[in-house]
Coordinates of C-alpha atoms in Angstrom, one line a residue:
X1 CA 0.0 0.0 0.0
X2 CA 1.0 3.6 -0.5
X3 CA 2.4 5.5 2.5
X4 CA -0.5 7.7 3.6
X5 CA 0.9 9.2 6.8
X6 CA 2.3 12.6 5.9
X7 CA 4.1 14.3 3.0
X8 CA 7.7 13.2 2.6
X9 CA 10.1 13.5 5.6
X10 CA 12.7 15.4 3.5
X11 CA 11.1 18.7 2.6
X12 CA 12.9 18.7 -0.7
X13 CA 11.1 15.6 -1.9
X14 CA 11.5 12.0 -2.7
X15 CA 11.3 9.7 -5.8
X16 CA 10.6 6.0 -6.5
X17 CA 13.5 3.7 -6.4
X18 CA 12.4 2.5 -9.8
X19 CA 14.1 5.6 -11.1
X20 CA 17.2 4.8 -9.2
X21 CA 17.2 1.4 -10.9
X22 CA 17.0 3.1 -14.3
X23 CA 19.9 5.3 -13.4
X24 CA 21.9 2.2 -12.4
X25 CA 21.0 0.4 -15.6
X26 CA 22.2 3.5 -17.6
X27 CA 25.4 3.5 -15.6
X28 CA 26.1 -0.1 -16.4
X29 CA 25.3 0.4 -20.1
X30 CA 27.8 3.3 -20.2
X31 CA 30.5 1.1 -18.7
X32 CA 30.3 2.5 -15.2
X33 CA 30.5 0.4 -12.0
X34 CA 26.9 0.1 -10.9
X35 CA 27.7 -2.4 -8.2
X36 CA 30.1 0.1 -6.6
X37 CA 27.4 2.8 -6.7
X38 CA 24.9 0.4 -5.0
X39 CA 27.4 -0.3 -2.3
X40 CA 28.3 3.4 -1.9
X41 CA 24.7 4.5 -1.5
X42 CA 23.6 1.4 0.5
X43 CA 21.1 0.2 -2.1
X44 CA 20.4 -3.5 -2.4
X45 CA 18.5 -5.5 -5.1
X46 CA 15.4 -6.3 -2.9
X47 CA 15.1 -2.6 -1.9
X48 CA 15.5 -1.5 -5.6
X49 CA 12.8 -4.0 -6.6
X50 CA 10.2 -2.8 -4.0
X51 CA 7.4 -0.9 -5.8
X52 CA 6.9 1.4 -2.8
X53 CA 10.6 2.1 -2.2
X54 CA 11.6 5.7 -2.1
X55 CA 14.8 7.7 -2.2
X56 CA 15.1 11.3 -1.1
X57 CA 15.7 13.8 -3.9
X58 CA 19.1 15.0 -2.5
X59 CA 20.3 11.3 -2.3
X60 CA 19.1 10.6 -5.8
X61 CA 20.9 13.7 -7.0
X62 CA 24.1 12.6 -5.4
X63 CA 23.6 9.1 -6.9
X64 CA 23.3 10.8 -10.3
X65 CA 26.4 12.9 -9.7
X66 CA 28.4 9.8 -8.8
X67 CA 27.0 8.0 -11.9
X68 CA 28.1 10.8 -14.2
X69 CA 31.5 10.8 -12.6
X70 CA 32.0 7.1 -13.0
X71 CA 30.7 7.0 -16.7
X72 CA 32.2 10.3 -17.8
X73 CA 29.0 10.9 -19.7
X74 CA 27.4 14.4 -19.0
X75 CA 24.4 13.3 -21.2
X76 CA 23.7 10.3 -19.0
X77 CA 20.1 11.4 -18.7
X78 CA 19.5 10.6 -22.4
X79 CA 20.7 7.1 -21.8
X80 CA 18.4 6.9 -18.8
X81 CA 15.5 7.9 -21.1
X82 CA 16.4 5.3 -23.7
X83 CA 16.3 2.6 -21.0
X84 CA 13.0 3.7 -19.4
X85 CA 10.1 1.3 -19.7
X86 CA 6.4 2.0 -18.9
X87 CA 6.7 -0.2 -15.7
X88 CA 9.4 2.2 -14.5
X89 CA 6.7 4.8 -13.9
X90 CA 4.8 2.2 -11.8
X91 CA 1.1 1.7 -12.2
X92 CA 0.8 5.1 -13.8
X93 CA 3.1 3.9 -16.6
X94 CA 0.9 0.8 -17.2
X95 CA -2.2 2.9 -17.2
X96 CA -0.6 5.3 -19.7
X97 CA 0.4 2.4 -22.0
X98 CA -3.3 1.3 -22.2
X99 CA -4.7 4.7 -23.0
X100 CA -6.7 5.4 -26.1
X101 CA -4.4 8.1 -27.5
X102 CA -0.9 9.4 -26.8
X103 CA -2.5 12.6 -25.5
X104 CA -4.4 10.5 -22.9
X105 CA -1.2 8.6 -22.1
X106 CA 0.7 11.8 -21.3
X107 CA -2.2 13.2 -19.3
X108 CA -2.3 10.0 -17.3
X109 CA 1.4 10.0 -16.5
X110 CA 1.3 13.6 -15.5
X111 CA -1.9 13.4 -13.4
X112 CA -0.4 10.5 -11.4
X113 CA 3.2 11.7 -11.2
X114 CA 2.8 12.1 -7.4
X115 CA 2.6 8.3 -7.1
X116 CA 6.2 8.0 -8.0
X117 CA 7.9 11.4 -7.5
X118 CA 7.4 14.4 -5.2
X119 CA 9.7 17.4 -5.5
X120 CA 9.5 20.7 -3.7
X121 CA 10.3 22.5 -6.9
X122 CA 6.9 21.7 -8.5
X123 CA 5.1 19.1 -10.6
X124 CA 4.9 18.4 -14.4
X125 CA 2.1 19.8 -16.5
X126 CA 0.4 19.3 -19.8
X127 CA -0.4 22.1 -22.3
X128 CA -2.9 20.2 -24.5
X129 CA -3.6 23.2 -26.7
X130 CA 0.1 23.2 -27.8
X131 CA 0.6 19.4 -27.6
X132 CA 3.3 19.8 -25.0
X133 CA 4.4 18.0 -21.9
X134 CA 6.2 20.3 -19.5
X135 CA 8.7 19.5 -16.7
X136 CA 9.0 22.1 -13.9
X137 CA 12.0 24.3 -13.4
X138 CA 14.8 23.0 -11.1
X139 CA 16.9 26.1 -11.5
X140 CA 19.5 27.2 -10.5
X141 CA 21.2 24.7 -12.9
X142 CA 24.6 23.1 -12.7
X143 CA 26.5 20.2 -14.2
X144 CA 25.0 17.8 -11.6
X145 CA 21.3 18.5 -12.1
X146 CA 21.2 18.7 -15.9
X147 CA 20.7 15.0 -16.0
X148 CA 17.3 15.2 -14.2
X149 CA 15.8 17.4 -17.0
X150 CA 17.4 15.2 -19.7
X151 CA 16.1 12.0 -18.2
X152 CA 12.5 13.1 -17.8
X153 CA 12.2 14.6 -21.3
X154 CA 14.0 11.6 -22.8
X155 CA 11.8 9.1 -20.8
X156 CA 8.6 10.7 -22.0
X157 CA 9.9 10.6 -25.5
X158 CA 11.0 7.0 -25.2
X159 CA 7.7 5.9 -23.7
X160 CA 5.8 7.5 -26.7
X161 CA 8.2 5.8 -29.1
X162 CA 7.6 2.5 -27.4
X163 CA 3.8 3.0 -27.5
X164 CA 3.6 4.1 -31.1
X165 CA 6.6 2.3 -32.8
X166 CA 7.7 5.6 -34.2
X167 CA 10.8 7.6 -33.7
X168 CA 9.9 10.8 -35.5
X169 CA 7.4 11.9 -32.9
X170 CA 8.5 15.4 -31.8
X171 CA 8.4 18.9 -33.3
X172 CA 10.6 20.6 -30.7
X173 CA 12.4 20.1 -27.4
X174 CA 12.9 23.1 -25.1
X175 CA 15.4 23.0 -22.2
X176 CA 15.9 25.7 -19.6
X177 CA 19.6 25.3 -18.9
X178 CA 22.2 26.7 -21.4
X179 CA 23.9 24.6 -24.0
X180 CA 26.7 22.4 -22.7
X181 CA 28.2 21.9 -26.1
X182 CA 26.3 18.7 -27.0
X183 CA 23.6 20.2 -29.2
X184 CA 24.1 17.7 -32.0
X185 CA 24.0 14.8 -29.6
X186 CA 20.6 16.0 -28.2
X187 CA 19.2 16.8 -31.6
X188 CA 20.3 13.4 -32.9
X189 CA 18.7 11.6 -29.9
X190 CA 15.4 13.6 -30.0
X191 CA 15.3 13.8 -33.8
X192 CA 14.1 17.4 -33.8
X193 CA 15.4 20.9 -33.0
X194 CA 16.4 21.3 -29.4
X195 CA 16.4 24.8 -27.9
X196 CA 18.7 25.4 -24.9
X197 CA 18.4 28.4 -22.6
X198 CA 14.6 28.3 -23.2
X199 CA 11.9 29.5 -20.8
X200 CA 10.7 26.0 -20.0
X201 CA 11.5 22.3 -20.1
X202 CA 9.2 20.7 -22.6
X203 CA 8.6 18.3 -25.5
X204 CA 6.1 19.3 -28.3
X205 CA 4.6 16.4 -30.2
X206 CA 3.6 16.2 -33.8
X207 CA -0.2 16.4 -34.3
X208 CA -0.4 12.9 -35.9
X209 CA 1.4 11.4 -32.9
X210 CA -0.7 13.3 -30.4
X211 CA -3.9 11.6 -31.6
X212 CA -2.3 8.2 -32.3
X213 CA -3.5 5.1 -30.4
X214 CA -0.8 3.3 -28.5
X215 CA -0.1 -0.3 -29.6
X216 CA -1.4 -1.5 -26.1
X217 CA -4.5 0.6 -26.1
X218 CA -7.3 -1.1 -24.2
X219 CA -10.2 1.0 -22.9
X220 CA -11.3 -1.5 -20.2
X221 CA -7.8 -2.0 -18.8
X222 CA -7.1 1.7 -18.9
X223 CA -10.2 2.5 -16.9
X224 CA -9.3 -0.2 -14.4
X225 CA -5.7 1.0 -14.0
X226 CA -6.6 4.6 -13.8
X227 CA -9.2 3.8 -11.1
X228 CA -6.4 2.1 -9.2
X229 CA -4.1 5.2 -9.7
X230 CA -6.9 7.5 -8.5
X231 CA -7.4 5.4 -5.4
X232 CA -3.6 5.5 -4.7
X233 CA -3.6 9.3 -5.3
X234 CA -6.5 9.9 -2.9
X235 CA -4.8 7.6 -0.3
X236 CA -1.7 9.8 -0.5
X237 CA -3.7 13.0 0.0
X238 CA -6.1 11.5 2.5
X239 CA -3.7 12.1 5.5
X240 CA -2.9 15.6 4.5
X241 CA -4.2 18.5 6.5
X242 CA -5.0 21.8 4.9
X243 CA -1.6 23.0 6.1
X244 CA 0.0 20.1 4.4
X245 CA -1.7 20.8 1.1
X246 CA -1.0 24.5 1.4
X247 CA 2.7 23.8 2.1
X248 CA 2.9 21.5 -0.9
X249 CA 1.6 24.2 -3.2
X250 CA 3.4 27.0 -1.6
X251 CA 6.9 25.6 -1.9
X252 CA 7.3 26.0 -5.7
X253 CA 6.0 29.5 -5.5
X254 CA 8.9 30.6 -3.3
X255 CA 11.5 31.0 -6.0
X256 CA 12.6 34.6 -6.0
X257 CA 9.5 35.9 -4.3
X258 CA 7.2 35.6 -1.3
X259 CA 3.8 34.2 -2.3
X260 CA 0.7 35.9 -1.0
X261 CA -2.3 34.2 0.7
X262 CA -4.4 35.3 -2.3
X263 CA -2.2 33.3 -4.7
X264 CA -2.1 30.3 -2.4
X265 CA -5.8 30.3 -1.9
X266 CA -6.4 30.5 -5.6
X267 CA -4.2 27.4 -6.1
X268 CA -6.2 25.6 -3.5
X269 CA -9.5 26.6 -5.1
X270 CA -10.7 28.6 -2.2
X271 CA -10.8 32.2 -0.8
X272 CA -8.1 33.8 1.3
X273 CA -10.6 34.2 4.2
X274 CA -11.6 30.5 4.1
X275 CA -8.0 29.4 3.9
X276 CA -7.0 31.6 6.9
X277 CA -10.0 30.2 8.8
X278 CA -9.0 26.6 8.0
X279 CA -5.4 27.1 9.0
X280 CA -6.5 28.7 12.2
X281 CA -8.6 25.7 13.0
X282 CA -5.4 23.6 12.7
X283 CA -3.6 25.9 15.0
X284 CA -1.5 27.9 12.5
X285 CA -1.8 30.8 10.1
X286 CA -0.5 31.8 6.7
X287 CA 2.5 33.7 8.0
X288 CA 3.5 31.0 10.4
X289 CA 3.1 28.3 7.7
X290 CA 5.3 30.4 5.4
X291 CA 8.0 30.9 8.0
X292 CA 8.0 27.2 9.1
X293 CA 8.1 26.0 5.4
X294 CA 11.1 28.3 4.8
X295 CA 12.8 27.1 8.0
X296 CA 12.6 23.4 7.1
X297 CA 13.6 23.9 3.5
X298 CA 16.6 26.0 4.6
X299 CA 17.8 23.3 6.8
X300 CA 17.5 20.6 4.1
X301 CA 19.1 22.8 1.5
X302 CA 22.1 23.4 3.7
X303 CA 22.4 19.8 4.8
X304 CA 21.6 18.0 1.6
X305 CA 22.8 20.2 -1.3
X306 CA 25.8 22.2 -2.5
X307 CA 23.7 25.2 -3.4
X308 CA 25.3 28.5 -2.5
X309 CA 23.8 30.6 0.2
X310 CA 22.6 33.2 -2.4
X311 CA 20.9 30.4 -4.4
X312 CA 19.2 29.1 -1.3
X313 CA 18.0 32.6 -0.4
X314 CA 16.4 32.8 -3.9
X315 CA 14.9 29.3 -3.6
X316 CA 13.3 30.4 -0.3
X317 CA 11.8 33.5 -1.8
X318 CA 13.9 36.0 0.1
X319 CA 14.5 39.4 -1.5
X320 CA 18.3 39.1 -1.0
X321 CA 20.9 37.0 0.9
X322 CA 21.0 39.3 3.9
X323 CA 17.3 38.8 4.5
X324 CA 17.9 35.0 4.5
X325 CA 20.8 35.3 6.9
X326 CA 18.7 37.4 9.3
X327 CA 15.8 34.9 9.2
X328 CA 18.1 31.9 9.7
X329 CA 19.8 33.5 12.7
X330 CA 16.3 34.2 14.1
X331 CA 15.4 30.5 13.6
X332 CA 18.5 28.8 14.8
X333 CA 20.7 31.3 16.6
X334 CA 23.6 31.1 14.1
X335 CA 24.2 32.1 10.5
X336 CA 23.6 29.7 7.6
X337 CA 27.3 29.9 6.7
X338 CA 28.3 28.9 10.3
X339 CA 25.9 26.0 10.2
X340 CA 27.2 24.7 6.9
X341 CA 30.8 24.9 8.3
X342 CA 29.6 23.0 11.3
X343 CA 28.2 20.3 9.1
X344 CA 31.3 19.9 7.0
X345 CA 33.4 19.8 10.1
X346 CA 31.5 16.8 11.4
X347 CA 31.7 14.9 8.1

């Protein structure tokens, strides 16, 4: 059964170990030492095979960094995409494979993304009017998180190729981070123009592909599998309080700015007054929730990532680094720089 207790323990998020398995397969395919990585990150085969197994986002990122280092392939995410199967997306992948059209397949994958991945940065989306599947921003970018964007866009592409038996399925790929000098490699893999330094991470499908029926399309099985996905999704959300749901939607809004209660209430489909009343009934308020969310995220960013203090300040929505320093000192009695030095000193 899906864990229904509370949103993930690590405030930065977690991801299914099925994705870690794909990463390890890609490492091995590229000549890297996958067994050494499993030992280094304390991953065993039964754990990796468990459908409900999860790995924190920071730990997964470190696994990816180590995999890139051992293979020497900065485009390892493309290899991950090539080796991704519908089952690697769990029951959502199987439901997508049985959909009536590719459009419905992508809509299924994206609606039930929470079943296998949860990231504080946001969630994927579908722009049906433009035939686009969009992956959220994970900026600021560096050589160690490019692979995440690559692997998601490539996995979506590979799944559609698998379902349709076609390779010429895309019109354009857009990637937020700047070119790393492998433009020809990416365009050869995606078989379409790839725009780096774009305003989003997305794949745009050809119209003929968008409406094509997957080879495994089956209305009855799709309905049965999506009903199962829906049940799992509701089970995940069942244990959430209003504050939990508000925190989940608030976190991606923090980048570079402080969200307002009006914006958050709109995301929740309610009014600011109603949201404030609901939070008060749970013993909290909007400002307190915002402060506590920032506080937990700050701790996890400092402990689990190599992001600079200025990057963390931006990710938490502070106007500038001094504002972050002031808040952190109020929370913990020391500066964020002092805390990071303390962590490094104990490692």
